[in-house]
Coordinates of C-alpha atoms and ligand atoms in Angstrom, one line a residue:
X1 CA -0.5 -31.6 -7.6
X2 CA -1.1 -34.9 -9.4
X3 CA -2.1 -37.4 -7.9
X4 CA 0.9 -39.7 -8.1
X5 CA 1.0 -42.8 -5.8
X6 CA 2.0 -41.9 -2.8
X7 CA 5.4 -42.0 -1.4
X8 CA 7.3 -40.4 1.9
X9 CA 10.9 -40.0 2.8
X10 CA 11.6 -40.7 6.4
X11 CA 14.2 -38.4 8.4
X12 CA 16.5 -40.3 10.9
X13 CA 17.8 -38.0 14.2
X14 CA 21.4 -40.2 14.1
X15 CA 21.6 -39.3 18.1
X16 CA 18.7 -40.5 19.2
X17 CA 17.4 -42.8 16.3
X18 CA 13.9 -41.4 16.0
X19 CA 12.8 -41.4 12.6
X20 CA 9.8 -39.1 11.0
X21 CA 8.2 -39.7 7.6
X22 CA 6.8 -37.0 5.2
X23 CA 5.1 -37.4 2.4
X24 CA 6.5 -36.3 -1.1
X25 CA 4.0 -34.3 -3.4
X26 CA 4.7 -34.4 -7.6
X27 CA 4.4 -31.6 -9.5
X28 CA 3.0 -31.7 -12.9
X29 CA 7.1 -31.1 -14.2
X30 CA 9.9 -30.3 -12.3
X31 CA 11.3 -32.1 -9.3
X32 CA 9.0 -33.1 -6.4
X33 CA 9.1 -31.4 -3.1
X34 CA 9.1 -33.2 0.5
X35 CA 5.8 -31.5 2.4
X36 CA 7.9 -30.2 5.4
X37 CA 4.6 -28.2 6.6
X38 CA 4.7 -30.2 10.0
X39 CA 8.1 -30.9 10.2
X40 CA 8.6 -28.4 13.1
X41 CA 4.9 -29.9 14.9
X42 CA 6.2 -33.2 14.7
X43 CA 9.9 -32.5 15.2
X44 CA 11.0 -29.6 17.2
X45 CA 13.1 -29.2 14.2
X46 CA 13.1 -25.9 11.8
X47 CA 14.3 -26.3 8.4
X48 CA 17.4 -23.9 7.7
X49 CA 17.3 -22.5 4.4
X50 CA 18.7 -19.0 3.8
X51 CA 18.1 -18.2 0.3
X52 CA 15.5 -20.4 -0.4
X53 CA 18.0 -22.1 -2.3
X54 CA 16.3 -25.6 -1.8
X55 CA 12.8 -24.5 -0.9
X56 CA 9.3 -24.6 -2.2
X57 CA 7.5 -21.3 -0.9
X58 CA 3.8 -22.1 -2.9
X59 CA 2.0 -24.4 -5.1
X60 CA 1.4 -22.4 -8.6
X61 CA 0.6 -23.1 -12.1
X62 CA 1.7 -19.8 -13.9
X63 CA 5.4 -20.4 -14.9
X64 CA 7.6 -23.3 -15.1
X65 CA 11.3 -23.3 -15.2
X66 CA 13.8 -26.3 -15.8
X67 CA 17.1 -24.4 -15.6
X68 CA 19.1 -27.2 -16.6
X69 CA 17.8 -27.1 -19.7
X70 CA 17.1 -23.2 -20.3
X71 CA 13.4 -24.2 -20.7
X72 CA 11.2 -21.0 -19.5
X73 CA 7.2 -21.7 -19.6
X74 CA 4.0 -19.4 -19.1
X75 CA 1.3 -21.5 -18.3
X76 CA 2.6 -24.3 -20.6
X77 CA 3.8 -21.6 -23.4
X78 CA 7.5 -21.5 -24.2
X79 CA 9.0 -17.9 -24.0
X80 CA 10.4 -18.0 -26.9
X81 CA 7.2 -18.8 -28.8
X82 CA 5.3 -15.8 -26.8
X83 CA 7.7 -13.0 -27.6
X84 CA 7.7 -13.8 -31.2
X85 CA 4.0 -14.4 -32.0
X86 CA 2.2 -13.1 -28.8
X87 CA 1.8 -9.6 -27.8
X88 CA 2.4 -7.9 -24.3
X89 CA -1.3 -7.4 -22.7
X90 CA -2.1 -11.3 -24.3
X91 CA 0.6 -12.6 -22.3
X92 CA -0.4 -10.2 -19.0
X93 CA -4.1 -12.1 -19.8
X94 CA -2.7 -15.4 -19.9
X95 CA -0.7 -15.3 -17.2
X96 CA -4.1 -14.0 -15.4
X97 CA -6.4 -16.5 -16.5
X98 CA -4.2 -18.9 -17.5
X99 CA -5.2 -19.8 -21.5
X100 CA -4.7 -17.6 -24.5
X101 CA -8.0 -15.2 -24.9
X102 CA -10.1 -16.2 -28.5
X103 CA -11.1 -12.9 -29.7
X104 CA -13.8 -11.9 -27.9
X105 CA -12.0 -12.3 -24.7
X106 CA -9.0 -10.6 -26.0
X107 CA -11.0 -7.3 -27.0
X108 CA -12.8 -7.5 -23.6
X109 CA -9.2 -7.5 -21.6
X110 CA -7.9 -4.8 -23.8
X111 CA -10.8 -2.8 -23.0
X112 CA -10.6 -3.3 -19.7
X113 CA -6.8 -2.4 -19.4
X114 CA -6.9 0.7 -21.4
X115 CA -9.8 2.4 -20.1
X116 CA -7.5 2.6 -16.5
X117 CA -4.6 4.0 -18.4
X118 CA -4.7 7.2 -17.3
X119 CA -3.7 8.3 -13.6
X120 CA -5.9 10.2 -10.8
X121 CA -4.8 14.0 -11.7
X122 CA -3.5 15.0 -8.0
X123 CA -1.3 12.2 -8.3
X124 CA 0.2 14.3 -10.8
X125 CA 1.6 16.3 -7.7
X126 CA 3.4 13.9 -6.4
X127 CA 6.3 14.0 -8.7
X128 CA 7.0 17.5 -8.1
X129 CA 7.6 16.6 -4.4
X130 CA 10.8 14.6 -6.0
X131 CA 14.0 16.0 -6.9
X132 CA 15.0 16.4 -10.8
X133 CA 17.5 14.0 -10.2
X134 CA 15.5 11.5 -8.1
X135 CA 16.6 8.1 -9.4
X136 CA 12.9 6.8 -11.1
X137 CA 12.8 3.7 -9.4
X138 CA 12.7 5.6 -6.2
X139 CA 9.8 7.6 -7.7
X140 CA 8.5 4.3 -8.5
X141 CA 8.5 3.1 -5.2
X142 CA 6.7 6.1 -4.2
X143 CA 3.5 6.3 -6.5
X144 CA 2.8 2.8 -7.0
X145 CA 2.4 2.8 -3.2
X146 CA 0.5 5.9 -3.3
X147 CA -2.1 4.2 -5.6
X148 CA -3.5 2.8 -2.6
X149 CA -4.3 6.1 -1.6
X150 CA -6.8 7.3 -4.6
X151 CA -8.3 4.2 -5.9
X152 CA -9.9 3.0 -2.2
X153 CA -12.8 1.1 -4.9
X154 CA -10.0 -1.7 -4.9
X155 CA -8.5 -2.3 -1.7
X156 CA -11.1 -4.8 -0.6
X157 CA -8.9 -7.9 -1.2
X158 CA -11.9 -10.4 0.2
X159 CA -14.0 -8.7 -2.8
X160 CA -12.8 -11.1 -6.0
X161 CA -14.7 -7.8 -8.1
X162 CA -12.5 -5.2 -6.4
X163 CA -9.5 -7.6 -6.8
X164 CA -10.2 -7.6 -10.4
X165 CA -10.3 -4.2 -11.2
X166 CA -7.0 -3.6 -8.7
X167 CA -5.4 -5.7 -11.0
X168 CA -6.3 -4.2 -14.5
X169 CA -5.4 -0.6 -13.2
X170 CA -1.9 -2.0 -12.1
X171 CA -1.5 -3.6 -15.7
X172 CA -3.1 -0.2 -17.2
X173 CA -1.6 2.3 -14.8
X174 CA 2.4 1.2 -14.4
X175 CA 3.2 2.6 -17.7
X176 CA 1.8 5.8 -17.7
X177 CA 3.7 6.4 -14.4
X178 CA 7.0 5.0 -15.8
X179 CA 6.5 7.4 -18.5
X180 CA 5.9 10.4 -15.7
X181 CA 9.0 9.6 -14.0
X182 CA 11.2 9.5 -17.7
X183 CA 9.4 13.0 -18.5
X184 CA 9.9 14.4 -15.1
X185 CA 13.7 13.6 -14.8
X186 CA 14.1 15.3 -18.2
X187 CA 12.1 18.2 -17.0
X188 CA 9.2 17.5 -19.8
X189 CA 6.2 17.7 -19.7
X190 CA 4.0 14.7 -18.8
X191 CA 2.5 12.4 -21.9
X192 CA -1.4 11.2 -21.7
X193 CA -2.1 8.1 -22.7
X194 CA -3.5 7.2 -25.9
X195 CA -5.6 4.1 -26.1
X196 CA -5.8 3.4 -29.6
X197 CA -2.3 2.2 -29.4
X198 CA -0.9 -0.4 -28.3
X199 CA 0.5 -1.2 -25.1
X200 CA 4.4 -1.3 -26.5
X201 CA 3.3 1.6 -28.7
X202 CA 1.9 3.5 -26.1
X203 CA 4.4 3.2 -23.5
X204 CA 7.4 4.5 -26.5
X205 CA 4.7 7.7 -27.4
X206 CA 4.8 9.0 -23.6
X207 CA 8.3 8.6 -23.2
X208 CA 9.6 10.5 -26.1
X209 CA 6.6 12.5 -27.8
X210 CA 6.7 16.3 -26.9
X211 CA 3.5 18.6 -27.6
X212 CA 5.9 20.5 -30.1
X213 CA 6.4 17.9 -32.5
X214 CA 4.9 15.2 -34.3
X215 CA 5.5 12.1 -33.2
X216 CA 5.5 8.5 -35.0
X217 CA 6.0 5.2 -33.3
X218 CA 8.5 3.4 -34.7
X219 CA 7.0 -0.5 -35.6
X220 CA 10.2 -1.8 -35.5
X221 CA 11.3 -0.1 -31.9
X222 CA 7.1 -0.8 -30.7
X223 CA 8.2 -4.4 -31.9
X224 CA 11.4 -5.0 -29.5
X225 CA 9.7 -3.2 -26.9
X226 CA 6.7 -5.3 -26.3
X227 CA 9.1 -8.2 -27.1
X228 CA 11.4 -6.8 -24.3
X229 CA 8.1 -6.7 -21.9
X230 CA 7.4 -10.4 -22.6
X231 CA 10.4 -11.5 -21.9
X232 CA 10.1 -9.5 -18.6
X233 CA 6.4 -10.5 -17.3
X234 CA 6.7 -13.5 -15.6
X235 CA 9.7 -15.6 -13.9
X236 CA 8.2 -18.1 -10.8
X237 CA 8.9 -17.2 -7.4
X238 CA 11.5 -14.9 -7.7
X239 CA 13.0 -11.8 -5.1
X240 CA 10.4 -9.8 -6.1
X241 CA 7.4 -11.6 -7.1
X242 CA 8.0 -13.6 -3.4
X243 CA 8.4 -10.2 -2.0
X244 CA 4.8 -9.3 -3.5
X245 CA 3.2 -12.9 -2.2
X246 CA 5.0 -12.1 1.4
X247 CA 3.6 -8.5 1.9
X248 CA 0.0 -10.1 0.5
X249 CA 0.0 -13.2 3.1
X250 CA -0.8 -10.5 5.2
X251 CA -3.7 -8.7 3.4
X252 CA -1.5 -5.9 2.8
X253 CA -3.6 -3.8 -0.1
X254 CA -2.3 -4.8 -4.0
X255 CA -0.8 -1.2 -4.4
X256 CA 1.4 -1.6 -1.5
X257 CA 2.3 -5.3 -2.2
X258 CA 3.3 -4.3 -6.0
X259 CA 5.1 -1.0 -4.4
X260 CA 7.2 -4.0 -2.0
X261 CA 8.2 -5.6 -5.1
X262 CA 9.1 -2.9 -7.2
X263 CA 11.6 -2.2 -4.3
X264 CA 13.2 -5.3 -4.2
X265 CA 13.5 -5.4 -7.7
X266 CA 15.6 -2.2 -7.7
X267 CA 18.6 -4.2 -6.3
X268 CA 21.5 -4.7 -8.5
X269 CA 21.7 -8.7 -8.2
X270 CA 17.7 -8.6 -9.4
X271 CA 16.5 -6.6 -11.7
X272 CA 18.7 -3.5 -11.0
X273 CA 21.4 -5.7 -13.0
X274 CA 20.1 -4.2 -16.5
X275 CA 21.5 -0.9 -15.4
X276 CA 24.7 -2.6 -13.6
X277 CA 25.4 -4.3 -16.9
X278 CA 25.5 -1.1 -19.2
X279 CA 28.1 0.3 -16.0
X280 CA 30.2 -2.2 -16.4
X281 CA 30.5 -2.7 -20.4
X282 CA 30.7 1.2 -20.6
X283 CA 33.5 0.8 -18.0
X284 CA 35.6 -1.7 -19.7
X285 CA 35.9 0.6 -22.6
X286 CA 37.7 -1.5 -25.0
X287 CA 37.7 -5.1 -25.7
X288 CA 41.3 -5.2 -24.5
X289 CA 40.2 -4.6 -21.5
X290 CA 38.1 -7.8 -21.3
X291 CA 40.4 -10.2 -19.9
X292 CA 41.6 -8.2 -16.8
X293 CA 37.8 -7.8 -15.8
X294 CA 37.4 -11.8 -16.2
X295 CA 39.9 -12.0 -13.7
X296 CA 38.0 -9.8 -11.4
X297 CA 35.2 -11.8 -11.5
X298 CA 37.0 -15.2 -10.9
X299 CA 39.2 -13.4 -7.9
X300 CA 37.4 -14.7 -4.3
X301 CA 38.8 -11.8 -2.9
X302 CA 37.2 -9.2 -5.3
X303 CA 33.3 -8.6 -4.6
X304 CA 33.2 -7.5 -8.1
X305 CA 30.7 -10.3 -10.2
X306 CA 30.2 -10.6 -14.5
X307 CA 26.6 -8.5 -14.4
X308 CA 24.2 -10.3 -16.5
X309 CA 25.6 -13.2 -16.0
X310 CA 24.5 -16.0 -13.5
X311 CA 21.2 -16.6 -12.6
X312 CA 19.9 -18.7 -9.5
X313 CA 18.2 -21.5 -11.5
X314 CA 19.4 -21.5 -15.1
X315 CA 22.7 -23.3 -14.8
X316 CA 22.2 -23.1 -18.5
X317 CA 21.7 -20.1 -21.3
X318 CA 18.7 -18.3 -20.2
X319 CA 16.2 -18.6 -23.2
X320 CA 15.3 -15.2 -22.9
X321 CA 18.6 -13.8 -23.0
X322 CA 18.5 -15.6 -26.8
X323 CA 15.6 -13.8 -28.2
X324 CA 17.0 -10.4 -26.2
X325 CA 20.1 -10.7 -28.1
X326 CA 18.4 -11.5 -31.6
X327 CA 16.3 -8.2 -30.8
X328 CA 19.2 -5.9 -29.9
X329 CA 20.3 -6.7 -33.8
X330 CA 17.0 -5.7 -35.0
X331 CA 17.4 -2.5 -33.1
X332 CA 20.6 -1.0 -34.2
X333 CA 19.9 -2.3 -37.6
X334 CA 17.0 -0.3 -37.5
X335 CA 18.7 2.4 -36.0
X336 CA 21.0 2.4 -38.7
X337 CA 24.3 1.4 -35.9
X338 CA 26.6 -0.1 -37.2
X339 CA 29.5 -1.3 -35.1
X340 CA 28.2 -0.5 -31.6
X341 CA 31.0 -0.8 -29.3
X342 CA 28.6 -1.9 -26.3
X343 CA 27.5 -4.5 -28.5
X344 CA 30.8 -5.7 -29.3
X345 CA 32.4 -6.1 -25.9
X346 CA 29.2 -7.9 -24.3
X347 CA 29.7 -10.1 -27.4
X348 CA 33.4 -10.5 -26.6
X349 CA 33.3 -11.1 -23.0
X350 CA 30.1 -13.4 -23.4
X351 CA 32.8 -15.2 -25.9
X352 CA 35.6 -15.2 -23.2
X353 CA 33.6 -16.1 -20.7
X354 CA 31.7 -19.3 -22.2
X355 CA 35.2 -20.3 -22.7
X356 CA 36.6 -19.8 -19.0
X357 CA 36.4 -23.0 -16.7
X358 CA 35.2 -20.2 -13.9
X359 CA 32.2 -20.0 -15.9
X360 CA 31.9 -23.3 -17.5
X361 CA 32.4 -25.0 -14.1
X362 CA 29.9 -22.7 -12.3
X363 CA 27.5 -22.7 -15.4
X364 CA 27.3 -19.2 -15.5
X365 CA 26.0 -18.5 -18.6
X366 CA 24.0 -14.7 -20.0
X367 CA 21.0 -13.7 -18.2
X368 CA 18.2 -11.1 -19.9
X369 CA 19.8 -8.6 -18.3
X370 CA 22.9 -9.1 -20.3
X371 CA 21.4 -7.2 -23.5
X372 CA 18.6 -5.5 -22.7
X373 CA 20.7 -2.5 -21.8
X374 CA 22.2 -2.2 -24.9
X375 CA 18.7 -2.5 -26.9
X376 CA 17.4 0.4 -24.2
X377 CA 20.1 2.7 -24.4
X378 CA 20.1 2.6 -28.4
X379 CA 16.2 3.1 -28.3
X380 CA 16.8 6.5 -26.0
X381 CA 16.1 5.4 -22.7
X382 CA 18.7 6.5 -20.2
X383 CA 20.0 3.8 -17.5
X384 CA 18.4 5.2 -14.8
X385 CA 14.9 3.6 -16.6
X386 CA 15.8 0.3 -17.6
X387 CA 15.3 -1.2 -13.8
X388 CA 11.6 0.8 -14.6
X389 CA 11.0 -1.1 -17.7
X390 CA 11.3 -4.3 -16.1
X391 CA 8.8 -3.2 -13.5
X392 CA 6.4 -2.3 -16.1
X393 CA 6.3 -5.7 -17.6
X394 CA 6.7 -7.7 -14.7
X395 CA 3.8 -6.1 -12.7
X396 CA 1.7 -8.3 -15.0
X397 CA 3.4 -11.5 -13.2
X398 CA 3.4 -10.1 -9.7
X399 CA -0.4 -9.3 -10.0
X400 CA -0.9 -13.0 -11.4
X401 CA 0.9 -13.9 -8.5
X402 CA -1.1 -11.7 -6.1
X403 CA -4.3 -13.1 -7.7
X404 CA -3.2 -17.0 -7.2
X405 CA -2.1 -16.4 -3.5
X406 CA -5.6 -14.7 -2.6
X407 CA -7.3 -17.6 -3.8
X408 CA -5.1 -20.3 -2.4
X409 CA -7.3 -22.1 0.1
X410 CA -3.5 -22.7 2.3
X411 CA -2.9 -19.0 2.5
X412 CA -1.4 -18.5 5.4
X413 CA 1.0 -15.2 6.8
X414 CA 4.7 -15.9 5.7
X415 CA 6.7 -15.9 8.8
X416 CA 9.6 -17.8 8.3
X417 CA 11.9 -18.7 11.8
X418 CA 15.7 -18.6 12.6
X419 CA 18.4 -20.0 13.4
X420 CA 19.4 -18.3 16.8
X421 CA 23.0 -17.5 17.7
X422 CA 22.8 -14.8 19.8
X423 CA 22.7 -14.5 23.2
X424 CA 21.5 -16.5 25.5
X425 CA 19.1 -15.2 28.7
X426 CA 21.2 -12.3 30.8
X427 CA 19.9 -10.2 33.5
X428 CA 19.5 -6.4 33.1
X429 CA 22.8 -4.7 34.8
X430 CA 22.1 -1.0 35.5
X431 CA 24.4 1.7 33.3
X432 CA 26.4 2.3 36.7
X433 CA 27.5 -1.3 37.2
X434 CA 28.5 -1.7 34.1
X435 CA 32.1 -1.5 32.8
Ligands
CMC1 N1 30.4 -13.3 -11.8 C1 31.3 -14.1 -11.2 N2 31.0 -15.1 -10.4 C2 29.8 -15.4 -10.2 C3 28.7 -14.7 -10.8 C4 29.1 -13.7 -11.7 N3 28.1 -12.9 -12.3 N4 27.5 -15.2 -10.5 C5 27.8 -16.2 -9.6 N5 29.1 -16.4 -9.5 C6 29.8 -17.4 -8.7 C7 29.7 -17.0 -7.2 O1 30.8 -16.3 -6.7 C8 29.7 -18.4 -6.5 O2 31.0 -18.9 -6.5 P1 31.5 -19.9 -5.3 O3 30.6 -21.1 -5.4 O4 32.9 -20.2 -5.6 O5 31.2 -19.1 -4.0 C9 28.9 -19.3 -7.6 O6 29.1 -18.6 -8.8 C10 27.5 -19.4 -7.3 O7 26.9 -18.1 -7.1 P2 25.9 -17.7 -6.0 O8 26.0 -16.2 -5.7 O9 26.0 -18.6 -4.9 O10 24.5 -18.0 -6.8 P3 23.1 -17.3 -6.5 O11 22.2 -18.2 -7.1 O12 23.0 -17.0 -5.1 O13 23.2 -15.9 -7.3 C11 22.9 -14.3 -9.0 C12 22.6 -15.7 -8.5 C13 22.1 -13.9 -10.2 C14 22.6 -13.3 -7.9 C15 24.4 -14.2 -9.3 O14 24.7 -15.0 -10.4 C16 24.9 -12.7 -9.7 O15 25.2 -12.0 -8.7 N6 24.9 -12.4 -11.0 C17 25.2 -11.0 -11.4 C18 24.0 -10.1 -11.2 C19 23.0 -10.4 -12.3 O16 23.3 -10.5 -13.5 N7 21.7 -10.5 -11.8 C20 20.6 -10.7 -12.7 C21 19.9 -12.0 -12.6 S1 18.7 -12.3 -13.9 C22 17.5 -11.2 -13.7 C23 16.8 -11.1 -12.4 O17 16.6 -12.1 -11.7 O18 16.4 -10.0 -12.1

């Protein structure tokens, strides 16, 4: 917080006339926030906010967003500028420690990641516990939690050391599990991973190298991919990442925490939207098509919504939906498609759409999600994994986020109140009186 001269608003209860003042605290950008923190002390009043949609949860200096303007920052960095001259662990650093590493540091990070790459052995057991056809974000949910389990070195949350290391063998760790969860729904056998690649590099080689054959990582695939994972690490206090902060605030362990968020992420209106998106362009089919399923979306009565399109704060195009869609090209250019149908409806519908007052009036404009199926599904992976992919990369915001809460002097247990409407005090009527 800067410190801004001071200034207050003052809140007026019209019945009584009683008037309370709080102060306003500035951020270094974005708007300010009113510090309702004793609003309830000092009022009897609880602020009613369901969906956070006008509400300040933290102070934090890892990622800015004006969604007005499509403007997404990392520590001061814009996206853009990261995913086309940055790599994926450099950003996972920054976002930790919040500058870009000089060289030395940079080594020492990357050593430190990729010496926790590969997984304790018995949780190799696990996965046979699920069923073939397990969907892998529910296998997800299931071993990141079960890290907490095997590595009991880094559970010690008070221990900044233990917190430290909890942290590099989530960064390290999440792929090589994403990768088990791939090879065990196609009933191959599980990758090890091979540190002298990178992390992009590695993640591609354990999801689709098999013993029998050589295998060669694609640059131009390894490219998009860690592109993909920057544009994927970080994004402020969203579901998930609040999700992870909330199950921290009370010194849950970081496996768990990270295992919360990759839950919440799995939901269609969050993260889960990658996979919804690819659904719904496969199931308009042709670009004739396109119109009638604008209509959906516009109809009030029809729960049906655009996937990948709409986004909470960018009432503008999401910057990293640009780069996303500049990388699918490079994909199926590489990959030698030519006229990919997917490709062609999301860019007809995105056409109709911008065009439509629905979507002009609502500024609903592409989200990442929009593409990033496309560019996944052309590179091999099947649906069911891109929800995973976006847990891989944004574990290295959630742990940033983890790591800022634990050292936030104001820490205190989330426990938001209600809004009662239920009943009000009744006495107990035994099961014979009643009718
Ligand atoms: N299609 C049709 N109408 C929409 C859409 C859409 N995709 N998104 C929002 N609207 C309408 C919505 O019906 C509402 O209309 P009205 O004001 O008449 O009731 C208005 O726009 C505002 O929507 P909202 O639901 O109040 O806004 P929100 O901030 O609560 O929801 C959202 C944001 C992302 C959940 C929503 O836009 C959505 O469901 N989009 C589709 C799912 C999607 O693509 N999710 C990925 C988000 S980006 C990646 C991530 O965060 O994981």
């Amino acid at each position: 917080m800067t410190d801004a001269p001071h200034r207050t608003v003052t809140l007026t209860d019209d019945a009584t006339g009683k008037k309370w003042t709080f102060p306003i605290l500035d951020g270094s950008m974005g708007p300010s926030v009113i510090d309702t923190r004793k609003l309830y002390s000092g009022t009897d009043f609880f602020a009613h906010d369901p969906g956070f949609t006008s509400t300040s949860s933290c102070e934090s200096k890892i990622t800015f967003i004006d969604g007005d303007k499509g403007i997404l920052l990392h520590r001061g960095y814009p996206i853009d500028e990261l995913a086309n001259k940055s790599d994926f662990l450099e950003v996972a650093q920054l976002l930790q420690t919040g500058e870009l590493p000089n060289a030395a540091e940079k080594r020492e990070w990357n050593k430190n990641i990729t010496m926790h790459t590969m997984v304790h052995e018995q949780l190799i057991r696990f996965y046979s516990g699920f069923r073939r056809d397990a969907h892998p974000m529910a296998v997800m949910v299931g071993v990141v939690g079960a890290l907490s389990a095997f590595y009991h070195d880094s559970i010690d949350i008070n221990d900044a050391r233990q917190r430290e290391i909890a942290s590099h063998r989530l960064i390290a760790k999440i792929p090589t599990l994403a990768a088990m969860a791939f090879k065990y729904s196609a009933g191959q056998p599980f990758v090890y991973p091979q540190n002298h690649l990178t992390y992009a590099e590695n993640f591609l080689h354990m999801c689709f190298s098999v013993p029998a054959e050589p295998y060669k990582v694609n640059p131009v695939l390894a490219h998009a991919m860690n592109k993909i994972f920057i544009l994927h690490a970080d994004h402020e206090q969203n579901a998930s990442t609040s999700t992870v902060r909330l199950a921290s605030s009370s010194g849950a362990n970081p496996f768990a925490c990270i295992a919360a968020g990759i839950a919440c992420l799995w939901g269609p209106a969050h993260g889960g939207a990658n996979e919804a998106v690819l659904r719904m362009l496969m199931s308009i089919g042709s670009k004739d098509k396109i119109p009638e399923i604008v209509k959906r979306a516009k109809d009030k009565d029809d729960t049906f919504r655009l996937m990948g399109f709409g986004h909470r704060v960018y009432k503008n195009y999401d910057p990293r939906a640009k780069v996303m869609q500049q990388t699918c090209r490079e994909v199926l250019d590489e990959l030698g498609i030519k006229n990919d149908p997917l490709l062609e409806t999301a860019m007809e519908l995105e056409r109709i759409a911008l065009q439509d007052d629905y979507f002009i009036q609502k500024k609903l404009y592409p989200n990442v999600d929009f593409y990033s199926g496309i560019i996944l599904r052309a590179m091999g992976f099947p649906m069911s994994m891109f929800t995973v992919l976006f847990a891989v990369a944004r574990t290295a915001g959630w742990v940033a986020h983890w790591q800022e809460q634990l050292n936030d002097p104001e820490r205190k247990i989330g426990r938001p109140r209600q809004l009662y409407t239920g009943a009000t005090t009744r006495a107990f009527v035994p099961v014979e009186q009643r009718e």
